Coordinates of C-alpha atoms in Angstrom, one line a residue:
M1 CA -38.2 11.8 -1.2
S2 CA -39.3 13.2 2.1
S3 CA -37.7 16.3 3.6
T4 CA -36.0 16.1 6.9
K5 CA -37.2 18.5 9.6
H6 CA -34.2 19.9 11.5
T7 CA -34.9 20.0 15.1
E8 CA -32.9 19.2 18.2
N9 CA -33.7 15.5 17.3
P10 CA -32.9 15.1 13.6
E11 CA -34.7 12.4 11.7
R12 CA -32.8 9.1 11.9
L13 CA -32.4 6.0 9.8
R14 CA -34.0 2.8 10.9
G15 CA -33.1 -0.9 10.5
R16 CA -32.8 -4.3 12.1
L17 CA -29.1 -5.1 11.6
G18 CA -27.8 -7.7 14.1
T19 CA -24.3 -8.3 15.2
A20 CA -23.6 -10.6 12.2
G21 CA -24.9 -8.1 9.7
I22 CA -22.8 -5.3 11.1
V23 CA -19.7 -7.5 11.3
F24 CA -20.3 -8.4 7.6
M25 CA -20.4 -4.7 6.7
V26 CA -17.2 -3.9 8.7
V27 CA -15.1 -6.9 7.6
A28 CA -16.3 -6.3 4.0
A29 CA -14.9 -2.8 4.3
A30 CA -11.7 -4.3 5.5
A31 CA -11.8 -6.4 2.3
P32 CA -9.7 -9.5 3.3
L33 CA -8.7 -10.4 -0.3
T34 CA -8.1 -6.8 -1.2
V35 CA -5.7 -6.5 1.7
I36 CA -4.0 -9.8 0.9
G37 CA -3.7 -8.9 -2.8
G38 CA -2.7 -5.2 -2.3
N39 CA -1.7 -4.3 1.2
M40 CA 0.3 -7.4 1.9
P41 CA 2.7 -7.1 -1.1
L42 CA 3.1 -3.4 -0.3
G43 CA 3.9 -4.2 3.4
I44 CA 6.3 -7.0 2.5
G45 CA 7.9 -5.4 -0.6
L46 CA 8.3 -1.9 0.8
G47 CA 8.4 -2.8 4.5
N48 CA 10.2 -5.6 6.4
G49 CA 9.8 -8.6 4.1
A50 CA 9.1 -11.8 5.9
G51 CA 8.5 -9.9 9.1
A52 CA 5.3 -8.3 7.8
P53 CA 3.0 -10.6 9.8
V54 CA 4.2 -8.9 12.9
G55 CA 3.0 -5.6 11.4
F56 CA -0.5 -7.0 11.3
L57 CA -0.3 -8.3 14.9
I58 CA 0.9 -4.9 16.2
A59 CA -1.9 -3.1 14.3
A60 CA -4.5 -5.6 15.7
L61 CA -3.2 -5.2 19.2
L62 CA -3.3 -1.4 19.0
L63 CA -6.8 -1.4 17.7
L64 CA -7.9 -3.9 20.3
V65 CA -6.6 -1.6 23.0
F66 CA -8.3 1.3 21.4
S67 CA -11.6 -0.6 21.1
I68 CA -11.7 -1.1 24.9
G69 CA -12.2 2.6 25.6
F70 CA -14.3 3.0 22.4
V71 CA -16.7 0.3 23.6
A72 CA -16.8 1.6 27.2
M73 CA -18.1 5.0 25.9
T74 CA -20.6 3.5 23.4
P75 CA -23.6 3.3 25.7
H76 CA -23.3 7.0 26.4
V77 CA -23.2 8.1 22.7
K78 CA -26.7 8.2 21.3
Q79 CA -25.8 9.9 18.0
A80 CA -24.7 7.8 15.0
G81 CA -21.5 9.1 13.4
A82 CA -18.7 7.0 15.0
F83 CA -15.6 9.0 15.8
F84 CA -17.3 12.4 15.2
S85 CA -20.0 11.7 17.8
Y86 CA -17.5 10.4 20.4
V87 CA -15.1 13.3 20.0
T88 CA -18.0 15.9 20.1
L89 CA -19.4 14.4 23.3
G90 CA -16.0 14.1 25.0
L91 CA -14.0 17.2 23.7
G92 CA -16.7 19.6 22.4
K93 CA -18.2 20.8 19.1
R94 CA -15.1 22.3 17.4
P95 CA -12.8 19.2 17.8
G96 CA -15.9 17.1 16.9
M97 CA -16.4 18.9 13.7
G98 CA -12.6 18.7 13.0
I99 CA -12.8 14.9 13.3
A100 CA -16.0 14.8 11.1
V101 CA -14.1 16.4 8.2
V102 CA -11.1 14.2 8.8
A103 CA -13.3 11.1 8.7
L104 CA -14.9 12.2 5.4
V105 CA -11.5 12.9 3.9
A106 CA -10.0 9.6 5.1
Y107 CA -12.9 7.5 3.9
T108 CA -13.1 9.3 0.6
A109 CA -9.3 8.8 0.1
I110 CA -9.4 5.0 0.7
Q111 CA -12.5 4.7 -1.4
A112 CA -10.7 6.5 -4.3
G113 CA -7.8 4.2 -3.8
I114 CA -10.0 1.1 -4.0
Y115 CA -11.7 2.4 -7.2
G116 CA -8.2 2.7 -8.7
Y117 CA -7.3 -0.8 -7.5
I118 CA -10.5 -2.4 -8.9
G119 CA -10.0 -0.7 -12.2
W120 CA -6.5 -2.1 -12.4
A121 CA -7.6 -5.5 -11.2
I122 CA -10.4 -5.8 -13.8
D123 CA -8.1 -4.8 -16.6
D124 CA -5.4 -7.2 -15.4
T125 CA -8.0 -10.1 -15.3
I126 CA -9.4 -9.4 -18.7
R127 CA -6.0 -9.2 -20.3
F128 CA -4.9 -12.4 -18.6
Y129 CA -7.8 -14.2 -20.3
G130 CA -6.9 -12.7 -23.7
G131 CA -9.2 -9.8 -23.6
P132 CA -8.5 -6.2 -24.8
S133 CA -6.6 -3.7 -22.7
I134 CA -9.0 -0.9 -21.7
P135 CA -8.1 2.1 -19.6
W136 CA -8.7 1.4 -15.9
P137 CA -10.9 4.4 -15.3
I138 CA -13.6 2.9 -17.5
Y139 CA -13.8 -0.2 -15.3
S140 CA -13.8 2.1 -12.2
L141 CA -16.7 4.1 -13.6
V142 CA -18.8 1.0 -14.3
T143 CA -18.1 -0.1 -10.7
L144 CA -19.1 3.3 -9.4
L145 CA -22.4 3.2 -11.1
I146 CA -23.3 -0.2 -9.6
V147 CA -22.3 1.0 -6.2
A148 CA -24.4 4.1 -6.6
F149 CA -27.4 1.9 -7.4
L150 CA -27.0 -0.3 -4.4
G151 CA -26.1 2.6 -2.0
Y152 CA -29.3 4.4 -3.0
R153 CA -31.4 1.5 -1.8
H154 CA -32.1 0.0 1.7
I155 CA -29.0 -1.0 3.7
N156 CA -30.2 -4.6 4.0
L157 CA -29.6 -5.1 0.3
S158 CA -26.0 -4.0 0.7
A159 CA -25.6 -6.2 3.7
K160 CA -26.8 -9.2 1.8
V161 CA -24.5 -8.5 -1.1
L162 CA -21.5 -8.0 1.2
G163 CA -22.3 -11.1 3.3
I164 CA -22.3 -13.4 0.3
A165 CA -19.1 -11.9 -1.1
L166 CA -17.4 -12.0 2.3
V167 CA -18.2 -15.7 3.1
A168 CA -16.9 -16.7 -0.3
E169 CA -13.6 -14.8 -0.1
I170 CA -12.8 -15.9 3.4
S171 CA -13.6 -19.5 2.6
I172 CA -11.2 -19.6 -0.3
V173 CA -8.4 -17.9 1.6
V174 CA -8.8 -20.3 4.5
L175 CA -8.6 -23.2 2.1
L176 CA -5.4 -21.7 0.6
D177 CA -3.9 -21.2 4.1
L178 CA -4.6 -24.8 5.0
A179 CA -3.1 -26.1 1.8
I180 CA 0.1 -24.1 2.5
V181 CA 0.3 -25.5 6.1
V182 CA -0.2 -29.1 4.8
Q183 CA 2.4 -28.7 2.1
P184 CA 4.7 -25.8 3.0
G185 CA 7.3 -24.2 0.8
P186 CA 11.0 -24.8 0.5
A187 CA 11.8 -23.7 4.0
G188 CA 9.1 -25.8 5.6
I189 CA 6.9 -24.6 8.5
T190 CA 9.0 -21.6 9.7
F191 CA 8.3 -19.0 12.4
A192 CA 11.2 -16.8 11.2
S193 CA 8.6 -14.0 10.7
F194 CA 8.3 -13.6 14.5
E195 CA 12.0 -13.4 15.3
P196 CA 13.3 -9.9 16.1
S197 CA 16.1 -10.3 13.7
T198 CA 13.5 -10.7 10.9
F199 CA 10.7 -8.3 11.7
L200 CA 13.0 -5.5 12.8
N201 CA 15.0 -5.8 9.6
G202 CA 13.8 -3.2 7.1
A203 CA 11.0 -0.7 7.4
I204 CA 8.6 -2.3 10.0
S205 CA 6.8 1.1 10.1
V206 CA 5.7 0.6 6.5
A207 CA 4.4 -2.8 7.3
I208 CA 2.4 -1.4 10.2
L209 CA 1.1 1.4 8.0
F210 CA -0.3 -0.9 5.4
A211 CA -1.6 -3.2 8.2
L212 CA -3.5 -0.3 9.8
T213 CA -4.9 0.6 6.4
G214 CA -6.3 -2.9 6.2
F215 CA -8.4 -2.1 9.3
I216 CA -9.9 1.1 8.1
G217 CA -13.7 1.1 8.6
F218 CA -13.7 -1.2 11.6
E219 CA -15.2 1.6 13.8
S220 CA -18.1 1.9 11.4
T221 CA -19.9 -0.4 13.8
A222 CA -21.0 2.8 15.4
V223 CA -22.0 4.5 12.1
F224 CA -24.8 1.9 11.8
R225 CA -26.1 2.2 15.3
D226 CA -29.4 3.8 14.2
E227 CA -29.9 0.8 11.9
A228 CA -28.9 -1.8 14.5
R229 CA -31.0 -4.0 16.7
N230 CA -30.2 -3.1 20.3
P231 CA -27.1 -0.9 19.5
E232 CA -25.9 -0.9 23.2
R233 CA -25.1 -4.6 22.9
T234 CA -24.8 -5.0 19.1
V235 CA -22.2 -2.3 18.5
P236 CA -19.7 -3.4 21.2
R237 CA -19.9 -7.0 20.2
A238 CA -19.5 -6.2 16.5
T239 CA -16.5 -4.0 17.3
Y240 CA -14.6 -6.7 19.2
I241 CA -15.5 -9.5 16.8
S242 CA -14.5 -7.4 13.8
V243 CA -11.0 -6.5 15.2
L244 CA -10.3 -10.1 16.2
I245 CA -11.4 -11.6 12.9
I246 CA -9.6 -9.0 10.8
G247 CA -6.4 -9.1 12.8
G248 CA -6.2 -12.9 13.1
F249 CA -7.1 -13.5 9.5
Y250 CA -4.5 -11.0 8.1
A251 CA -1.6 -12.1 10.4
F252 CA -2.2 -15.8 9.8
T253 CA -2.6 -15.4 6.0
C254 CA 0.5 -13.2 5.7
W255 CA 2.5 -15.8 7.6
A256 CA 1.1 -18.5 5.4
F257 CA 2.4 -16.7 2.3
V258 CA 5.9 -16.4 3.9
V259 CA 5.8 -20.1 4.5
A260 CA 4.7 -20.8 0.9
I261 CA 7.3 -18.7 -0.8
G262 CA 10.1 -18.8 1.8
P263 CA 11.3 -16.1 4.2
D264 CA 14.4 -15.4 2.0
A265 CA 12.4 -15.0 -1.3
V266 CA 9.1 -13.4 -0.2
M267 CA 10.3 -9.8 -0.3
E268 CA 11.6 -10.2 -3.9
V269 CA 8.4 -11.8 -5.0
A270 CA 6.4 -9.0 -3.5
Q271 CA 8.5 -6.4 -5.2
R272 CA 8.0 -8.1 -8.5
T273 CA 4.3 -7.9 -7.9
L274 CA 4.5 -4.1 -7.3
A275 CA 6.6 -3.8 -10.5
G276 CA 3.8 -5.5 -12.4
E277 CA 5.9 -8.5 -13.2
G278 CA 3.8 -11.0 -11.4
N279 CA 1.0 -11.4 -8.9
M280 CA 1.9 -12.8 -5.5
L281 CA -1.6 -13.7 -4.5
L282 CA -2.7 -15.4 -7.8
D283 CA 0.6 -17.0 -8.5
T284 CA 0.8 -18.6 -5.1
T285 CA -2.9 -19.7 -5.4
N286 CA -2.1 -21.3 -8.7
D287 CA 0.8 -23.3 -7.1
Y288 CA -1.4 -24.6 -4.3
L289 CA -5.0 -24.8 -5.7
G290 CA -4.3 -25.1 -9.4
R291 CA -5.7 -23.1 -12.3
I292 CA -9.3 -23.5 -11.1
G293 CA -8.3 -22.2 -7.6
R294 CA -6.5 -19.3 -9.3
D295 CA -9.6 -18.4 -11.4
I296 CA -11.9 -18.5 -8.3
V297 CA -9.6 -16.3 -6.3
N298 CA -9.3 -13.9 -9.2
V299 CA -13.0 -13.5 -9.4
L300 CA -13.4 -13.2 -5.6
L301 CA -10.6 -10.6 -5.5
L302 CA -12.9 -8.5 -7.8
T303 CA -15.9 -9.1 -5.6
S304 CA -13.8 -8.3 -2.5
L305 CA -12.8 -4.9 -4.0
F306 CA -16.4 -4.3 -4.9
A307 CA -17.7 -5.2 -1.4
C308 CA -15.0 -2.9 0.0
V309 CA -15.9 0.1 -2.0
L310 CA -19.7 -0.5 -1.5
S311 CA -19.1 -0.6 2.3
F312 CA -17.2 2.7 2.3
H313 CA -19.8 4.3 0.1
N314 CA -22.5 3.4 2.8
V315 CA -20.3 4.7 5.6
I316 CA -19.6 8.1 3.9
A317 CA -23.2 8.5 2.9
R318 CA -24.2 8.1 6.5
Y319 CA -21.6 10.4 7.8
Q320 CA -22.9 13.1 5.5
F321 CA -26.5 12.3 6.5
V322 CA -25.7 12.8 10.2
L323 CA -23.8 16.0 9.6
A324 CA -26.7 17.4 7.5
G325 CA -29.2 16.4 10.2
L326 CA -27.1 18.5 12.6
R327 CA -27.2 21.5 10.2
V328 CA -23.5 21.3 9.3
L329 CA -23.9 20.1 5.7
P330 CA -26.7 21.2 3.4
Q331 CA -30.1 20.0 4.7
R332 CA -31.0 18.1 1.5
L333 CA -28.4 15.5 2.5
A334 CA -30.5 14.6 5.5
R335 CA -33.4 13.3 3.3
I336 CA -34.6 9.8 3.8
H337 CA -36.1 7.9 0.8
P338 CA -39.7 7.1 1.6
K339 CA -39.5 3.6 0.1
H340 CA -35.9 2.4 0.6
E341 CA -35.4 4.2 4.0
S342 CA -31.9 5.1 2.9
P343 CA -30.0 8.4 2.9
S344 CA -30.7 8.6 -0.8
T345 CA -29.7 12.2 -1.5
S346 CA -26.5 11.8 0.5
S347 CA -25.7 8.6 -1.4
L348 CA -26.1 10.3 -4.8
V349 CA -23.8 13.2 -3.6
Q350 CA -21.3 10.7 -2.4
S351 CA -21.3 9.0 -5.8
G352 CA -20.7 12.4 -7.5
T353 CA -17.8 13.1 -5.1
A354 CA -16.2 9.8 -5.9
L355 CA -16.7 10.4 -9.6
A356 CA -15.0 13.8 -9.4
V357 CA -11.9 12.4 -7.5
L358 CA -11.6 9.6 -10.1
A359 CA -11.8 12.0 -12.9
V360 CA -8.8 13.9 -11.5
F361 CA -6.7 10.7 -11.3
A362 CA -7.7 9.7 -14.8
V363 CA -6.9 13.1 -16.4
F364 CA -3.4 13.1 -14.9
G365 CA -2.8 9.5 -15.8
V366 CA -1.9 8.4 -12.3
D367 CA -0.9 4.7 -11.9
P368 CA -3.9 2.9 -10.4
L369 CA -2.1 0.5 -8.0
V370 CA 0.9 2.4 -6.6
G371 CA -0.1 6.0 -7.4
V372 CA -3.8 5.9 -6.6
F373 CA -4.2 3.0 -4.2
G374 CA -0.8 3.4 -2.4
S375 CA -0.9 7.2 -1.9
M376 CA -4.6 7.3 -1.0
A377 CA -4.1 4.4 1.5
G378 CA -1.4 6.5 3.1
V379 CA -3.6 9.6 3.4
A380 CA -6.4 7.4 4.9
T381 CA -4.0 5.8 7.4
V382 CA -2.8 9.2 8.6
G383 CA -6.4 10.3 8.9
M384 CA -7.5 7.2 10.7
T385 CA -4.6 7.5 13.2
I386 CA -5.8 11.1 14.0
L387 CA -9.3 9.9 14.4
M388 CA -8.5 7.1 16.8
F389 CA -6.1 9.2 18.9
T390 CA -8.6 12.0 19.3
T391 CA -11.4 9.5 20.1
S392 CA -9.2 7.9 22.8
L393 CA -8.5 11.3 24.3
A394 CA -12.3 12.0 24.2
V395 CA -12.9 8.8 26.2
I396 CA -10.5 9.9 28.9
V397 CA -11.9 13.4 29.1
Y398 CA -15.5 12.2 29.0
F399 CA -15.2 9.8 31.9
A400 CA -13.1 12.3 33.9
R401 CA -15.9 14.7 33.7
N402 CA -18.6 12.1 34.3
R403 CA -17.1 9.9 37.0
E404 CA -20.6 8.5 37.8
H405 CA -20.5 6.7 34.4
R406 CA -17.2 4.9 35.2
G407 CA -18.8 2.2 37.3
G408 CA -15.4 1.5 38.8
R409 CA -13.9 0.6 35.4
V410 CA -10.8 2.6 35.6
W411 CA -8.9 0.2 33.3
R412 CA -11.5 0.6 30.6
T413 CA -12.1 4.3 30.9
L414 CA -8.6 5.6 31.7
V415 CA -5.7 3.1 31.5
F416 CA -6.4 1.5 28.1
P417 CA -7.4 4.7 26.4
A418 CA -4.2 6.3 27.6
L419 CA -2.2 3.3 26.3
A420 CA -4.1 3.7 23.0
C421 CA -3.1 7.4 22.8
A422 CA 0.6 6.6 23.4
G423 CA 0.5 3.7 20.8
L424 CA -1.2 5.9 18.2
I425 CA 1.3 8.7 18.6
G426 CA 4.1 6.1 18.0
A427 CA 2.2 4.8 15.0
M428 CA 1.9 8.3 13.6
V429 CA 5.6 9.0 14.0
L430 CA 6.4 5.7 12.2
V431 CA 4.0 6.5 9.4
L432 CA 5.1 10.0 8.7
S433 CA 8.8 9.3 8.9
N434 CA 8.4 6.7 6.0
F435 CA 5.6 8.4 4.0
T436 CA 7.7 8.8 0.8
L437 CA 8.0 5.0 0.6
V438 CA 4.2 4.8 0.7
T439 CA 3.5 7.4 -2.0
S440 CA 6.6 6.4 -4.2
S441 CA 6.9 10.2 -4.7
G442 CA 9.3 13.0 -3.7
V443 CA 9.3 14.7 -0.4
G444 CA 7.3 17.7 -1.6
L445 CA 4.3 15.7 -2.9
S446 CA 4.5 13.2 0.0
T447 CA 4.4 16.1 2.6
M448 CA 1.4 17.6 0.9
L449 CA -0.5 14.3 1.0
A450 CA 0.4 13.6 4.6
F451 CA -0.8 17.1 5.6
I452 CA -4.3 16.7 4.0
P453 CA -5.9 15.1 7.1
F454 CA -4.4 17.7 9.4
I455 CA -5.7 20.5 7.1
A456 CA -9.1 18.8 7.1
F457 CA -9.1 18.9 10.9
V458 CA -8.4 22.7 11.0
V459 CA -11.2 23.2 8.4
G460 CA -13.6 21.2 10.4
W461 CA -12.6 23.1 13.6
I462 CA -13.5 26.4 11.8
I463 CA -16.8 25.0 10.6
G464 CA -17.5 24.0 14.2
T465 CA -17.8 27.7 15.2
R466 CA -21.0 28.0 13.2
K467 CA -23.7 28.8 15.8
R468 CA -26.6 27.3 13.8
A469 CA -25.1 23.8 14.0
I470 CA -26.9 21.7 16.6
L471 CA -24.0 19.4 17.5
P472 CA -24.4 17.4 20.7
G473 CA -21.9 18.0 23.5

């Protein structure tokens, strides 16, 4: 490996990722089948039942409004690192470092949640086909080792793997959605999900929470700017395309499942899934696409989970790489592999971190779906809300200080970022007020989990006082 020389211009990664390649990375992190198989039953069963599709629409609208300011500032942010770089440039080094630590915690949390989910899913699949029951941490460990191998190598290899998995899983879900529309369930084609009496009945905040969780990683378009072709154009395009694809896909598919099962029965079916007494995704697929379709979706659910965890691994490794290049984390993390041109040392450390977190869950015997995935998704969602709110605030402050960069675009540089701030505050209130439903734990443990991202911000703020760091801004 080659050592990185720490100067005012730290060594950077290189690549030729186009818009499609970055979109694949981002949408793979969103993991369509993972969200449909995990987040959707959680949003329906613990949230507002048949009204859950509205939760996805609200989340998509909020992120689209956020993206307007995010994209407007992108040409002025030359450092990879997504939220961290934006906040540092707009609000200063200390808030920037706070956000960097929050991002690492949020991504690590959702990655740990996905490792728990994939361990459960593999075990469930093997037992369904008559195989032995093996503890889920074993399957999670094997997955981690494969991810570690791919993450160590050039980013283009990961992009190819993710692209193949993504095309396959979206194709099968689109086929399922069309089959449902052609032959709807007992209530026929119904739009009850979008009636206020339906989506306001129950905990819509929980539906929004798990919908937002399904978008985690969409801003990683900016994480890959150093490996992108023409980042000033590629990153904005990839951001908008990712939000629109993810939001539209989730909302439509969630509505399709309501149509297939029926608005009066869908909440009960989702709750049975959460209790381990069925599988809403696979059972519905079996009804519409037969056993072969069910088997295909089962396999693709596993590849979706794998693509998701691989994508988050790459994002976290690059966050660490950037922070090490700025003398915030140990300098060894800023090494670039001479052959693979990857942040190889950072990738190995990330694998070690994930292994340590998994070991804790395994030792304490935490339930992989509700305990690991549900609670970690909650922590990640709180963290993501903090990240986006602070970034929108940074956009407002940056353009207020640099009016010459506005170019007369007040709506993009002030109005929409302000609306995003207001919406994100509202989302945070909704999430925190219903956090015990997400964790399925008492108030004490839920409060501790909810405060983790806030504590991370304070820790990062303190780290930001270190004078030797060469943070921009």
